[in-house]
Short mmCIF file of C-alpha atoms and ligand atoms in Angstrom, two decimals:
data_model
loop_
_atom_site.label_atom_id
_atom_site.label_comp_id
_atom_site.label_asym_id
_atom_site.label_seq_id
_atom_site.Cartn_x
_atom_site.Cartn_y
_atom_site.Cartn_z
CA MET O 1 0.00 0.00 0.00
CA LYS O 2 1.17 3.48 -0.78
CA TYR O 3 0.72 6.09 1.95
CA THR O 4 0.97 9.79 1.33
CA VAL O 5 0.43 12.87 3.43
CA LYS O 6 -1.31 15.96 2.09
CA ASN O 7 -3.02 19.06 3.33
CA THR O 8 -6.10 19.71 1.20
CA ALA O 9 -9.54 21.03 1.96
CA LEU O 10 -12.35 18.57 1.39
CA SER O 11 -14.13 21.06 -0.82
CA ALA O 12 -11.17 20.98 -3.23
CA LEU O 13 -11.13 17.20 -3.57
CA THR O 14 -12.41 14.77 -6.15
CA GLY O 15 -12.59 11.00 -5.86
CA ASN O 16 -13.00 9.07 -2.62
CA VAL O 17 -12.97 10.34 0.94
CA ILE O 18 -13.30 8.90 4.43
CA VAL O 19 -14.93 11.14 7.04
CA ALA O 20 -15.86 10.68 10.67
CA VAL O 21 -19.22 11.23 12.36
CA PHE O 22 -20.04 10.74 16.00
CA GLU O 23 -23.07 9.67 17.95
CA GLU O 24 -25.83 12.18 18.61
CA GLY O 25 -25.39 13.61 15.13
CA LYS O 26 -22.03 15.26 15.86
CA LEU O 27 -19.95 15.95 12.78
CA SER O 28 -16.17 16.06 12.45
CA PRO O 29 -14.78 19.18 10.68
CA SER O 30 -14.51 17.31 7.38
CA ALA O 31 -18.04 15.93 7.77
CA GLN O 32 -19.23 19.50 8.27
CA ALA O 33 -17.39 20.57 5.11
CA LEU O 34 -18.95 17.64 3.29
CA ASP O 35 -22.38 18.61 4.52
CA GLN O 36 -21.84 22.07 3.07
CA VAL O 37 -20.70 20.93 -0.37
CA THR O 38 -23.64 18.51 -0.61
CA ASN O 39 -26.35 20.97 0.36
CA GLY O 40 -26.92 19.31 3.70
CA ALA O 41 -27.17 15.74 2.35
CA LEU O 42 -25.08 14.30 5.17
CA GLY O 43 -27.11 16.08 7.83
CA GLN O 44 -30.29 14.64 6.31
CA LEU O 45 -28.93 11.09 6.40
CA ILE O 46 -28.18 11.56 10.06
CA ALA O 47 -31.53 13.17 10.80
CA SER O 48 -33.32 10.29 9.07
CA GLY O 49 -31.37 7.77 11.14
CA ASP O 50 -29.61 6.18 8.15
CA ILE O 51 -26.29 7.12 9.73
CA LYS O 52 -26.06 6.74 13.48
CA GLY O 53 -22.39 7.36 14.17
CA LYS O 54 -22.10 4.14 16.16
CA GLN O 55 -18.61 2.79 16.51
CA GLY O 56 -17.75 0.40 13.70
CA GLU O 57 -20.49 1.65 11.36
CA VAL O 58 -19.26 2.38 7.84
CA VAL O 59 -21.78 3.77 5.34
CA THR O 60 -20.72 4.08 1.73
CA LEU O 61 -22.31 6.93 -0.22
CA ARG O 62 -21.92 7.11 -4.00
CA ASN O 63 -22.01 10.16 -6.24
CA ILE O 64 -23.15 12.43 -3.45
CA ASN O 65 -22.14 15.34 -5.68
CA GLU O 66 -20.33 15.78 -9.00
CA HIS O 67 -16.84 15.78 -7.43
CA LEU O 68 -16.95 12.93 -5.00
CA THR O 69 -17.18 9.38 -6.31
CA ARG O 70 -17.53 7.78 -2.90
CA VAL O 71 -17.80 8.98 0.65
CA PHE O 72 -17.13 6.48 3.41
CA VAL O 73 -18.84 7.79 6.51
CA VAL O 74 -17.31 6.18 9.57
CA GLY O 75 -19.11 6.06 12.90
CA CYS O 76 -16.68 6.84 15.72
CA GLY O 77 -19.01 6.50 18.70
CA LYS O 78 -19.22 9.19 21.38
CA GLN O 79 -16.95 12.07 20.51
CA GLY O 80 -13.61 11.96 22.36
CA GLU O 81 -14.04 8.50 23.85
CA LEU O 82 -12.07 6.35 21.44
CA SER O 83 -9.48 3.93 22.83
CA VAL O 84 -6.47 2.82 20.79
CA ARG O 85 -7.97 -0.62 20.39
CA GLN O 86 -11.29 0.75 19.20
CA TYR O 87 -9.53 3.08 16.77
CA LYS O 88 -7.55 0.20 15.26
CA GLN O 89 -10.72 -1.85 14.83
CA LEU O 90 -12.47 1.07 13.22
CA ILE O 91 -9.60 1.56 10.75
CA LYS O 92 -9.81 -2.12 9.82
CA ASN O 93 -13.58 -1.92 9.24
CA THR O 94 -13.11 1.16 7.11
CA ILE O 95 -10.42 -0.40 4.94
CA GLN O 96 -12.63 -3.45 4.50
CA ALA O 97 -15.39 -1.22 3.17
CA VAL O 98 -13.02 0.67 0.87
CA LYS O 99 -11.56 -2.54 -0.49
CA ALA O 100 -15.02 -3.83 -1.32
CA THR O 101 -15.30 -1.03 -3.92
CA ASN O 102 -13.24 -0.20 -7.00
CA ALA O 103 -11.60 2.78 -5.34
CA THR O 104 -7.89 2.97 -6.18
CA GLN O 105 -7.14 5.95 -3.97
CA VAL O 106 -8.83 7.35 -0.91
CA HIS O 107 -8.40 10.54 1.13
CA ASN O 108 -8.55 9.76 4.81
CA PHE O 109 -9.93 12.43 7.16
CA LEU O 110 -9.99 10.15 10.21
CA THR O 111 -6.84 12.05 11.12
CA GLU O 112 -9.31 14.42 12.80
CA VAL O 113 -10.38 11.74 15.26
CA GLN O 114 -9.03 12.17 18.75
CA ILE O 115 -7.74 8.91 20.25
CA SER O 116 -7.52 8.91 24.01
CA GLU O 117 -4.26 10.58 25.11
CA ARG O 118 -2.68 10.29 21.67
CA ASP O 119 -1.52 12.90 19.20
CA LEU O 120 -1.63 13.03 15.40
CA TYR O 121 1.58 11.00 15.11
CA TRP O 122 -0.10 7.99 16.75
CA ASN O 123 -3.32 8.48 14.82
CA VAL O 124 -1.38 8.05 11.57
CA ARG O 125 1.03 5.41 12.82
CA PHE O 126 -1.69 3.16 14.24
CA ALA O 127 -3.65 3.58 11.01
CA VAL O 128 -0.70 2.40 8.91
CA GLU O 129 -0.03 -0.51 11.26
CA SER O 130 -3.69 -1.57 11.35
CA ILE O 131 -4.12 -1.36 7.61
CA GLU O 132 -0.99 -3.44 7.01
CA GLU O 133 -2.21 -5.93 9.58
CA SER O 134 -5.58 -6.28 7.92
CA LEU O 135 -3.88 -6.83 4.56
CA TYR O 136 -1.71 -9.66 5.90
CA GLN O 137 -2.26 -13.13 4.52
CA PHE O 138 -0.27 -16.31 4.82
CA ASP O 139 -1.19 -18.41 1.80
CA GLN O 140 2.25 -19.55 0.70
CA PHE O 141 1.15 -23.16 1.16
CA LYS O 142 -2.32 -22.94 -0.39
CA SER O 143 -2.61 -24.13 -3.97
CA LYS O 144 -5.41 -21.62 -4.48
CA LYS O 145 -4.38 -18.21 -3.22
CA SER O 146 -7.11 -16.39 -1.39
CA ASP O 147 -8.69 -13.87 -3.69
CA GLN O 148 -8.20 -10.79 -1.63
CA HIS O 149 -7.44 -8.68 -4.63
CA SER O 150 -8.61 -5.13 -4.37
CA ALA O 151 -8.12 -2.06 -6.50
CA LEU O 152 -6.97 0.09 -3.60
CA GLN O 153 -3.42 1.37 -4.04
CA GLU O 154 -3.05 4.58 -2.14
CA ILE O 155 -4.22 6.09 1.12
CA VAL O 156 -3.79 9.81 1.55
CA PHE O 157 -3.68 11.13 5.11
CA VAL O 158 -5.13 14.60 5.08
CA VAL O 159 -3.34 16.58 7.77
CA GLU O 160 -2.07 20.02 8.47
CA PRO O 161 1.30 19.65 10.18
CA ALA O 162 2.76 17.24 7.65
CA GLN O 163 6.10 16.52 9.30
CA GLN O 164 4.74 14.48 12.18
CA ALA O 165 2.50 12.49 9.88
CA GLU O 166 5.35 11.78 7.43
CA LYS O 167 7.40 10.38 10.29
CA ALA O 168 4.45 8.31 11.47
CA VAL O 169 4.00 6.83 7.99
CA GLN O 170 7.67 5.99 7.70
CA GLN O 171 7.96 4.45 11.17
CA GLY O 172 4.59 2.74 10.90
CA GLN O 173 5.62 1.10 7.64
CA ALA O 174 8.96 -0.06 9.04
CA VAL O 175 7.28 -1.58 12.08
CA ALA O 176 4.56 -3.16 9.95
CA LEU O 177 7.13 -4.72 7.63
CA GLY O 178 9.02 -6.09 10.62
CA VAL O 179 5.78 -7.52 11.98
CA ARG O 180 4.98 -9.08 8.61
CA LEU O 181 8.38 -10.72 8.27
CA ALA O 182 8.15 -12.06 11.81
CA LYS O 183 4.70 -13.48 11.07
CA ASP O 184 5.88 -15.08 7.84
CA VAL O 185 8.73 -17.02 9.44
CA ALA O 186 6.66 -17.91 12.50
CA ASN O 187 3.70 -19.18 10.47
CA CYS O 188 5.99 -21.24 8.26
CA PRO O 189 5.55 -24.98 9.04
CA PRO O 190 8.25 -26.73 11.06
CA ASN O 191 9.19 -29.09 8.23
CA VAL O 192 10.25 -26.01 6.26
CA CYS O 193 11.19 -23.58 8.98
CA ASN O 194 13.90 -25.52 10.80
CA PRO O 195 17.03 -24.06 12.42
CA ALA O 196 18.82 -23.94 9.03
CA TYR O 197 15.88 -22.02 7.53
CA LEU O 198 16.02 -19.48 10.36
CA ALA O 199 19.74 -19.03 9.71
CA GLU O 200 19.05 -18.57 5.98
CA GLN O 201 16.62 -15.75 6.75
CA ALA O 202 19.22 -14.15 8.98
CA LYS O 203 21.88 -14.36 6.24
CA LYS O 204 19.54 -12.79 3.72
CA LEU O 205 19.29 -9.69 5.90
CA ALA O 206 22.94 -8.96 5.12
CA GLU O 207 21.96 -8.13 1.51
CA LYS O 208 19.60 -5.50 2.76
CA SER O 209 21.94 -3.04 4.37
CA PRO O 210 25.71 -2.46 4.50
CA HIS O 211 25.35 -2.03 8.27
CA PHE O 212 24.63 -5.74 8.70
CA LYS O 213 27.14 -8.47 9.33
CA VAL O 214 25.68 -11.94 9.78
CA SER O 215 27.40 -15.06 11.02
CA VAL O 216 26.06 -18.48 11.97
CA LEU O 217 27.40 -20.99 14.48
CA GLY O 218 26.69 -24.69 13.94
CA GLU O 219 26.99 -27.53 16.40
CA LYS O 220 30.73 -27.92 15.81
CA GLU O 221 31.39 -24.35 16.92
CA MET O 222 28.99 -24.71 19.82
CA THR O 223 30.83 -27.84 20.96
CA GLU O 224 34.11 -25.93 20.92
CA LEU O 225 32.51 -23.18 22.99
CA GLY O 226 31.12 -25.66 25.54
CA MET O 227 27.47 -24.78 24.87
CA ASN O 228 26.41 -28.16 26.23
CA ALA O 229 22.96 -27.18 27.49
CA TYR O 230 21.98 -25.81 24.07
CA LEU O 231 23.47 -28.88 22.36
CA ALA O 232 21.68 -31.30 24.71
CA VAL O 233 18.31 -29.93 23.60
CA SER O 234 19.29 -30.34 19.96
CA GLN O 235 20.71 -33.84 20.18
CA GLY O 236 17.37 -35.57 19.68
CA SER O 237 16.86 -33.81 16.36
CA GLN O 238 18.29 -34.63 12.93
CA ASN O 239 18.25 -30.92 12.20
CA GLU O 240 21.44 -29.23 13.30
CA ALA O 241 21.14 -26.37 15.76
CA GLN O 242 22.11 -22.99 14.33
CA LEU O 243 22.86 -19.83 16.25
CA SER O 244 22.58 -16.77 14.01
CA ILE O 245 24.28 -13.52 14.95
CA ILE O 246 23.04 -10.45 13.13
CA GLU O 247 25.21 -7.43 13.86
CA TYR O 248 23.82 -4.05 12.94
CA ARG O 249 26.41 -1.33 13.44
CA ASN O 250 25.34 2.20 12.66
CA HIS O 251 26.14 4.16 15.82
CA PRO O 252 28.03 7.44 15.19
CA ASN O 253 30.54 6.07 17.68
CA PRO O 254 31.55 2.68 16.28
CA GLN O 255 32.89 1.74 19.72
CA ALA O 256 29.49 2.24 21.34
CA LYS O 257 28.45 -0.84 23.30
CA PRO O 258 25.70 -2.75 21.52
CA ILE O 259 22.17 -3.53 22.58
CA VAL O 260 21.75 -7.29 22.25
CA LEU O 261 18.42 -8.97 21.46
CA VAL O 262 18.26 -12.73 21.94
CA GLY O 263 15.35 -14.73 20.52
CA LYS O 264 14.36 -18.26 21.50
CA GLY O 265 14.20 -20.12 18.20
CA LEU O 266 12.73 -23.56 18.87
CA THR O 267 11.43 -24.26 15.36
CA PHE O 268 9.53 -27.12 16.95
CA ASP O 269 9.14 -28.12 20.58
CA ALA O 270 7.63 -31.58 21.03
CA GLY O 271 8.83 -31.54 24.64
CA GLY O 272 11.48 -34.20 24.02
CA ILE O 273 11.36 -37.31 26.23
CA SER O 274 8.99 -35.35 28.51
CA LEU O 275 6.68 -35.42 25.51
CA LYS O 276 3.87 -32.90 25.23
CA PRO O 277 0.25 -34.05 24.80
CA ALA O 278 -0.90 -34.34 21.17
CA ASP O 279 -3.59 -31.71 21.52
CA SER O 280 -2.44 -28.42 19.93
CA MET O 281 1.11 -29.69 19.64
CA ASP O 282 1.23 -28.21 16.13
CA GLU O 283 1.28 -24.80 17.80
CA MET O 284 4.77 -25.53 19.03
CA LYS O 285 6.00 -24.50 15.58
CA TYR O 286 5.54 -21.04 17.11
CA ASP O 287 8.16 -21.75 19.73
CA MET O 288 10.54 -19.74 17.57
CA GLY O 289 8.38 -16.63 17.96
CA GLY O 290 11.11 -14.90 19.96
CA ALA O 291 13.66 -15.42 17.19
CA ALA O 292 11.06 -14.37 14.59
CA SER O 293 10.45 -11.10 16.41
CA VAL O 294 14.16 -10.35 16.77
CA TYR O 295 14.51 -10.95 13.04
CA GLY O 296 11.61 -8.56 12.37
CA VAL O 297 13.11 -5.89 14.63
CA MET O 298 16.49 -6.14 12.88
CA ASN O 299 14.74 -5.55 9.58
CA ALA O 300 12.90 -2.54 10.99
CA LEU O 301 16.20 -1.13 12.25
CA ALA O 302 17.64 -1.26 8.77
CA GLU O 303 14.50 0.27 7.26
CA LEU O 304 14.70 3.15 9.71
CA GLN O 305 18.51 3.30 9.59
CA LEU O 306 18.53 3.99 13.30
CA PRO O 307 21.93 5.25 14.49
CA LEU O 308 22.51 2.45 16.98
CA ASN O 309 24.62 -0.65 17.44
CA VAL O 310 22.30 -3.60 17.87
CA ILE O 311 23.05 -7.32 17.74
CA GLY O 312 20.18 -9.73 17.10
CA VAL O 313 20.77 -13.35 18.02
CA LEU O 314 18.48 -16.15 16.84
CA ALA O 315 18.91 -19.31 18.89
CA GLY O 316 17.64 -21.92 16.41
CA CYS O 317 17.07 -25.45 17.70
CA GLU O 318 14.54 -28.31 17.69
CA ASN O 319 13.35 -30.36 20.67
CA LEU O 320 12.30 -33.93 19.79
CA PRO O 321 12.13 -37.31 21.48
CA ASP O 322 14.62 -39.77 19.99
CA GLY O 323 16.99 -42.59 20.88
CA ASN O 324 19.68 -39.98 21.11
CA ALA O 325 17.60 -37.36 22.91
CA TYR O 326 18.64 -35.90 26.28
CA ARG O 327 16.77 -37.31 29.27
CA PRO O 328 15.34 -36.29 32.60
CA GLY O 329 18.15 -36.88 35.08
CA ASP O 330 20.93 -35.77 32.72
CA ILE O 331 23.35 -33.26 34.22
CA LEU O 332 24.65 -30.69 31.76
CA THR O 333 27.65 -28.41 32.11
CA THR O 334 26.64 -25.06 30.65
CA MET O 335 28.99 -22.68 28.86
CA SER O 336 29.15 -20.60 32.04
CA GLY O 337 30.42 -23.57 34.03
CA LEU O 338 27.24 -23.92 36.09
CA THR O 339 25.81 -27.42 36.02
CA VAL O 340 22.11 -28.10 35.44
CA GLU O 341 20.11 -31.18 36.30
CA VAL O 342 17.42 -31.80 33.71
CA LEU O 343 14.17 -32.70 35.44
CA ASN O 344 11.94 -32.04 32.47
CA THR O 345 13.15 -32.02 28.87
CA ASP O 346 10.22 -29.76 27.98
CA ALA O 347 11.85 -26.91 29.92
CA GLU O 348 14.27 -26.66 27.00
CA GLY O 349 14.00 -22.96 26.19
CA ARG O 350 15.95 -21.90 29.25
CA LEU O 351 18.68 -24.42 28.38
CA VAL O 352 19.10 -23.04 24.88
CA LEU O 353 18.93 -19.49 26.20
CA CYS O 354 21.31 -19.89 29.14
CA ASP O 355 24.23 -20.77 26.85
CA THR O 356 23.25 -18.09 24.36
CA LEU O 357 23.10 -15.52 27.16
CA THR O 358 26.60 -16.55 28.22
CA TYR O 359 27.80 -16.42 24.63
CA VAL O 360 26.69 -12.81 24.14
CA GLU O 361 28.94 -11.61 26.99
CA ARG O 362 31.67 -11.36 24.36
CA PHE O 363 29.91 -8.39 22.79
CA GLU O 364 30.29 -6.40 26.03
CA PRO O 365 26.66 -5.35 25.70
CA GLU O 366 25.17 -2.17 27.04
CA LEU O 367 22.12 -4.30 27.77
CA VAL O 368 20.60 -7.61 26.73
CA ILE O 369 16.92 -8.40 26.18
CA ASP O 370 15.84 -11.96 25.56
CA VAL O 371 12.49 -12.74 23.97
CA ALA O 372 11.04 -16.20 24.41
CA THR O 373 7.87 -18.28 24.27
CA LEU O 374 9.17 -19.65 27.52
CA THR O 375 6.36 -20.82 29.80
CA GLY O 376 2.74 -21.87 29.75
CA ALA O 377 2.68 -20.45 33.27
CA CYS O 378 3.09 -16.95 31.86
CA VAL O 379 -0.08 -17.44 29.82
CA VAL O 380 -1.88 -18.61 32.97
CA ALA O 381 -0.67 -15.52 34.84
CA LEU O 382 -1.24 -12.83 32.22
CA GLY O 383 -3.47 -14.30 29.56
CA GLN O 384 -2.90 -13.59 25.88
CA HIS O 385 -2.82 -9.81 25.88
CA ASN O 386 0.29 -8.93 27.86
CA SER O 387 3.80 -10.22 27.44
CA GLY O 388 5.54 -10.97 30.73
CA LEU O 389 8.47 -8.68 31.51
CA MET O 390 11.10 -9.57 34.08
CA SER O 391 14.23 -7.63 34.94
CA PRO O 392 16.37 -6.96 37.97
CA ASN O 393 16.95 -3.49 36.53
CA ASP O 394 14.13 -1.01 37.28
CA ARG O 395 15.32 1.54 34.75
CA LEU O 396 15.38 -0.91 31.86
CA ALA O 397 12.04 -2.38 32.96
CA GLU O 398 10.50 1.11 33.01
CA GLN O 399 11.83 1.89 29.53
CA LEU O 400 10.42 -1.34 28.14
CA LEU O 401 7.05 -0.84 29.83
CA ASN O 402 6.95 2.65 28.41
CA ALA O 403 7.70 1.38 24.90
CA ALA O 404 4.99 -1.26 25.36
CA GLN O 405 2.47 1.37 26.37
CA GLN O 406 3.43 3.73 23.56
CA SER O 407 3.29 1.09 20.86
CA ALA O 408 0.16 -0.57 22.32
CA ASP O 409 2.12 -3.84 22.33
CA LYS O 410 1.35 -4.57 25.94
CA ALA O 411 3.65 -5.96 28.60
CA TRP O 412 3.31 -6.42 32.34
CA ARG O 413 6.11 -6.77 34.81
CA LEU O 414 6.47 -9.84 37.00
CA PRO O 415 8.81 -9.82 39.99
CA LEU O 416 12.18 -11.49 40.34
CA SER O 417 13.74 -12.12 43.74
CA GLU O 418 16.08 -14.53 45.45
CA GLU O 419 13.34 -16.49 47.21
CA TYR O 420 12.40 -18.05 43.91
CA GLN O 421 15.93 -19.38 43.45
CA GLU O 422 15.18 -21.86 46.27
CA GLN O 423 12.78 -23.60 43.93
CA LEU O 424 15.61 -24.25 41.46
CA LYS O 425 17.82 -26.18 43.87
CA SER O 426 19.05 -29.62 42.84
CA PRO O 427 20.61 -32.22 45.13
CA PHE O 428 23.06 -33.17 42.37
CA ALA O 429 23.84 -30.07 40.32
CA ASP O 430 24.11 -26.29 40.73
CA LEU O 431 20.60 -25.81 39.38
CA ALA O 432 17.54 -27.79 38.35
CA ASN O 433 15.91 -26.81 35.08
CA ILE O 434 12.41 -26.54 36.59
CA GLY O 435 11.14 -24.84 39.72
CA GLY O 436 7.98 -26.73 40.63
CA ARG O 437 4.34 -25.85 40.33
CA TRP O 438 4.15 -22.25 41.53
CA GLY O 439 5.27 -19.11 39.75
CA GLY O 440 6.50 -20.97 36.68
CA ALA O 441 7.07 -17.86 34.57
CA ILE O 442 9.13 -16.31 37.36
CA THR O 443 11.22 -19.38 38.15
CA ALA O 444 12.05 -19.60 34.43
CA GLY O 445 13.15 -15.94 34.56
CA GLU O 446 15.11 -16.68 37.73
CA PHE O 447 16.82 -19.60 36.02
CA LEU O 448 18.01 -17.27 33.25
CA SER O 449 19.15 -14.63 35.75
CA ASN O 450 21.94 -16.98 36.85
CA PHE O 451 23.51 -16.46 33.44
CA THR O 452 23.07 -12.70 33.03
CA LYS O 453 24.99 -11.37 36.00
CA ASN O 454 27.62 -9.61 33.90
CA TYR O 455 25.32 -7.15 32.14
CA THR O 456 22.03 -5.26 32.35
CA TRP O 457 19.26 -7.62 31.31
CA ALA O 458 15.54 -8.01 30.76
CA HIS O 459 13.46 -11.01 29.79
CA LEU O 460 10.21 -10.98 27.80
CA ASP O 461 8.04 -14.09 28.04
CA ILE O 462 5.84 -14.00 24.95
CA ALA O 463 4.24 -17.45 25.33
CA GLY O 464 0.77 -15.86 25.42
CA THR O 465 1.26 -13.10 22.87
CA ALA O 466 3.31 -14.56 20.00
CA TRP O 467 0.38 -16.21 18.27
CA LEU O 468 -3.41 -16.41 18.22
CA GLN O 469 -5.45 -19.56 18.53
CA GLY O 470 -8.88 -20.41 17.16
CA ALA O 471 -10.49 -18.89 14.10
CA ASN O 472 -7.76 -16.27 13.66
CA LYS O 473 -4.95 -18.72 14.26
CA GLY O 474 -1.62 -17.26 13.28
CA ALA O 475 1.49 -15.47 14.41
CA THR O 476 1.03 -11.95 15.75
CA GLY O 477 4.51 -10.60 15.11
CA ARG O 478 4.65 -9.46 18.73
CA PRO O 479 6.71 -7.95 20.29
CA VAL O 480 8.31 -6.41 17.18
CA ASN O 481 6.39 -3.24 17.83
CA LEU O 482 7.42 -2.96 21.48
CA LEU O 483 11.10 -3.60 20.78
CA THR O 484 11.28 -1.32 17.75
CA GLN O 485 9.66 1.41 19.80
CA PHE O 486 12.19 0.83 22.57
CA LEU O 487 15.00 1.30 20.04
CA ILE O 488 13.39 4.37 18.46
CA GLU O 489 13.17 5.95 21.92
CA ARG O 490 16.84 5.15 22.58
CA VAL O 491 17.76 7.41 19.69
CA GLY O 492 15.70 10.15 21.33
N1 LIG L 1 7.53 -23.62 24.59
C1 LIG L 1 7.03 -24.04 25.85
C2 LIG L 1 6.20 -22.97 26.54
C3 LIG L 1 4.81 -22.76 26.01
C4 LIG L 1 3.79 -23.60 26.37
C5 LIG L 1 4.52 -21.67 25.25
C6 LIG L 1 2.51 -23.38 25.92
C7 LIG L 1 3.25 -21.44 24.81
C8 LIG L 1 2.23 -22.30 25.14
C9 LIG L 1 8.19 -24.36 26.77
O1 LIG L 1 9.30 -24.91 26.18
C10 LIG L 1 7.67 -25.36 27.75
O2 LIG L 1 7.34 -26.44 27.34
N2 LIG L 1 7.60 -24.98 29.02
C11 LIG L 1 7.09 -25.84 30.04
C12 LIG L 1 7.95 -25.67 31.24
C13 LIG L 1 7.66 -26.64 32.33
C14 LIG L 1 8.06 -28.02 31.88
C15 LIG L 1 8.39 -26.23 33.56
C16 LIG L 1 5.64 -25.41 30.33
O3 LIG L 1 5.37 -24.21 30.34
O4 LIG L 1 4.81 -26.29 30.49
MN1 LIG L 2 9.15 -27.00 25.99
ZN1 LIG L 3 9.62 -24.45 24.23
#
C-alpha cells in the first residue's frame, strides 16, 4: 500500500474520501465541510437515522455530488471516547469497506479523530499498522491463493502539520514490515522452517543493508565453545542447531556498546522425552516466535537506519524425542560452568537461552533483552494480551514498559527475587531446570538470571502473545512493535 500525506480542503477534492461522524449527530470538521458541499445531504442522512455514528459503522455513499465518487462515513461513537484498540478496529472496518469497492485511492480524514491521550503521530502510525495488519495473509502453502485482490493502491492522510505524519507513515511502515516478516517465518511450518531455515533468513538480511554483518554458528562451533545445554536440547533432532548472529552497526561512535536482542528459536518443541500431549502440539511451531520477532526488529532497524549498534541473536534449535535425545536426570555443564540437572526435557528454552546468554557476553553489551515463548505459566498468569516482563533493573524495565504502552504492544512486569531461586535447587547439580508448580514464569526468569549477572538484562516471556489460537490462528509478530519502539526511543 502506498501512503501519502497531504493538506487539502475537502471542498477541493475529487474522488474518494473517508470522514468521521459521532453519535448524537455530531460531525467532524470534514463531515461538516462535506455537509456544506452537498447541500446538507449528510445532515439529512443523520436526521433520518440512516447514519447513526455508532462505533464500527461504515456507510458508503456514492455520487453524493459531481466531485466525490464515494464517501465512506465512519461512525466513531461518542466524541472523544475512542481507545487505541477501538480506533484500530475502526480503521480495519473502514479499509474493508473501501476494499469492497473499485476505489484505487482514498483521502482519509480520520486524522481528525481524537484517540484517548494520543496525538496526530499515533493516529497516523496506528492507522498504517492496522491497515498493514488487515492486509496480511499467509497463503504460501495454499494451492489456491485467497482472492483478496482489491483495487486500492493509495491512502492519503489529510493533515495540516505534515512533518509528524510523514514520520508516522515511515515508522509505521517499518514496524509493519518487521511484523509481517516475523509473522511469515513464524507461520511457516516446522518441516520447512527448521534451524537452518532461520539461519538462511538471517543471512539474507545482510543483503539488505551495509550495516549488517551476519554469522552463523553450527553444532561444531557450539561444541568448541562448551554450549552443552543448548546442544543437549538439539541432540534428539536430525536438524542441526544454528545460532545466528546479526550485527547491525550504525552508531556514530563505532565503539558504542551494543544492545543485544536474543530470541528463542525452537522451530519445533515436542517436549522431548517429557513429551507434550498431542492436543495443539502443532502450535509448538511457534516456539521460535522470539527469534522471529528479533529478526523482524532487525529488519525494521535497517529500514529506519537507526543510528545504533544492535546485535540480534536467533537461537535456532529443535526439541524432539529420539533414541539420542537428552533425558530427565541428565546433568549438563553449561557454557558458564554452572551445572544443570534436567528434570523435564520440555523446559528446553531456558537451556538453549542460558548458553546463548553466556555467549553474548563477548559483545560487552550495554544491555541484553531476551524474547522467548518460555512458559505456559506466563499465559496462565497474564493471559494472551500482555507479554511478561522480568528484569532486575528497574530503569530498563520502566523503559520497556513505556515502549509497550506507547506502541500498544502490551507488557506487564512480573517480579524477580532470590526467594524463587530456592525452587531451582538440585541435590546433584548447581541448578535444576524446573522450579515446581508455583510461579513458573518467574522461576524460568530466575533460572536465566543466573547467566546474566555480567550485564544489564531483561526477559520478555511471549508465550501468550506470539500467536493467536482459534479462528484467527496465526502469528502476531509481537513484540516487534514494542522492541522497535524501545530502540526508536533510545535514539531520542
Ligand atoms: N515452549 C514451551 C512454553 C509454552 C507452552 C509456550 C505453551 C506457549 C504455550 C516451553 O518450552 C515449555 O514447554 N515450558 C514448560 C515448562 C515446564 C516443563 C516447567 C511449560 O510451560 O509447560
Ligand atoms: Mn518445551
Ligand atoms: Zn519451548
